[in-house]
C-alpha angles and dihedrals in degrees: 000000000000133000142199122241116211119197108204108189107188138178097265104018145019118231136184123198129188113213127192128214092274090059091250125140111252098176140350138194129185136184130183121220136199124291111210121204109183093171137357108291094016121111125181141172131202105243092207090054090050090053095044092050093046097049090044094054091045090059091042094051092050090050093047090052088056093235139114130245088253088064091063109097094191145341123239121197127205123172152175102277130221092026104130129223126180120186141172111258092212101049098024088226122137113242092211139006114280110268106227126227089246092059116116102188093114096052093111091051089052088053087053092052091053093045090052091054100249098124095089094050092046091051093047094049101037108018087234137102130235100271135141087240093081130078102241097072091043091053091049090051092054092048091048098044107035110083112250094001097122094051091049091048093052089050089056092245098120129070126204125201147149113245094278090059091048091052093046090050092051095042091053095043091248095308098116131042107187147138137175133243094261091061097034090055090062096060102077085234102082125087105220091194094056097031090229143093110283117239090200092056094043088056092047093053093034093235119155112232089224089074095060129098125238111261111231130176116278091241124045137064110302099168145323127255116261115270094241096052107069131007089262138030105256123197116241099216108156132052130167140145111259098256096047089046089054090049088054093043091051088053092239091152101134125077113273097024112128135198131181123203117205105204133122084317129016120247127186120191130184118196108239102185124230096327126067118243112222109220123229091186103058096266121139129252110213142168116264122208113302111219099156141024095289122070117235125208141209138199111229139195117194125204110189100203121039117121087015089072088064089050088052092053087051102041103022106036098019094216090132129035097205132023090241090066092068095082099053090042092052090046091055089082127056095228141345093283089227092301119138125185117197105195096202091146092143098024129276122296128196129029095004102044095192110159091186101052115111135195122276144162123225136188097037117162133166086269093059113111139185086266092059091048091049091049092047090051093053092044091052089065091055094044092052090049091050090052090055095046093053090053092046095051090049092052097044098036088220120125113227115247095186141341117235111210138196141155133084098297091049086077089068105098094195092054093046092051091048088048091055089048092052094046098040090223135090120279112213123202117194127225092244105049096179087087096146091059090037090055090053089048092050091050091050094044093050088047093062099031094255086133112030100217147341093273091062094055094040089064090061097063110103135174118244097181138352119209114204121199112259105168122099110256092234091058092046091050092048091053091049091049088057089049093052090050090053093048091054090056091058097052121120092355098142099043109121100207 
């Protein structure tokens, strides 16, 4: 009997999951790694620590499953997107810490791009907007700031990649430098209309083409692991950015189907078919997983801080000791008591796109308690999701039938019920909630014939619980009006001029 190994490299931890042919989890291992904050608004990771944690959990998951490396039919990779790594091709050493997707150091440069009139061209080519969120401005910063980097890049001695490319490089012992369309489309350097790196954008950001990875389909054999890494050479046959992998894992493969992943951030994707939808409401158009000859697309709304607000209550304020304590603490009060928490710690994402917004709490009185703050934190995740969904429905012109959910915070029943109340539609949680890793596993399995076709894997998706809206719409709208008022108070806070 053979299995699929999914490597799920996230923002705060690396995980490895062994899946069987039924799409069930056979074993899992997870390891957190360091978050580096050199300055306010800057977020970095050590690429070597990412690699060390990922390869360690891969070996641990295989051992926990009681199998050998030879029993792994293929590896699928899914990863935090936009996070930017630059390394020396000769030594394999990073020339700088990875700059994380949350990092805001290039916000002023993004303002400059807009002021110079580049926003329209960028949106037309990439489906994105000039924002510090994306990889292109981070890569330019590294080339500009690291001594000698530009000369090395022009000589073809440096490689750039998002985290998937870094892992593929390390897994193959430096033999393969590759990515897939779902990751490439998050760089500000990739033309989603032509399915290729854009010469116009490379010139704008002054990035040598020699640095860039080859773009391969999301499903299909890209490479094999190096002979000295595991006890067998394992095909790497699936690659996708975490949100597109979750879209695939949730089986949202027809136009109009929507999933929302509640992780460090919150990411809602609607499948858009084979033609990109151009947003009128500051959402993103992005490449979905490519499993065949034709590229597929998605409409995306990105919330920067979701589950991370719970981590902040734990690590920053210390009002909970573990993330699991948030639900009973929030349930200790009947309502939010008029308290709103806007977790704009790294700015506001879709549909606001305010790089200078910052977090704040409103409505505090002497009667406000830790319970009210905990409830306001959970509710902020649902409010942000509702903001994105309204914009998405307006762009697509498709009413939402249901929202499929996954990610760590999706296990919180209180949050899921409040989400259904705010949206006015059912929220559906699947039996297997590791849908990001499952999507990567499906891509890899299809790539080597482990599963014969999409119909076979579609039959595996099952509902664990369905949350129906129960709140009166007037009450839901009143709560969201309070939220919108709070959001407006946070806008533009950190702008210096």
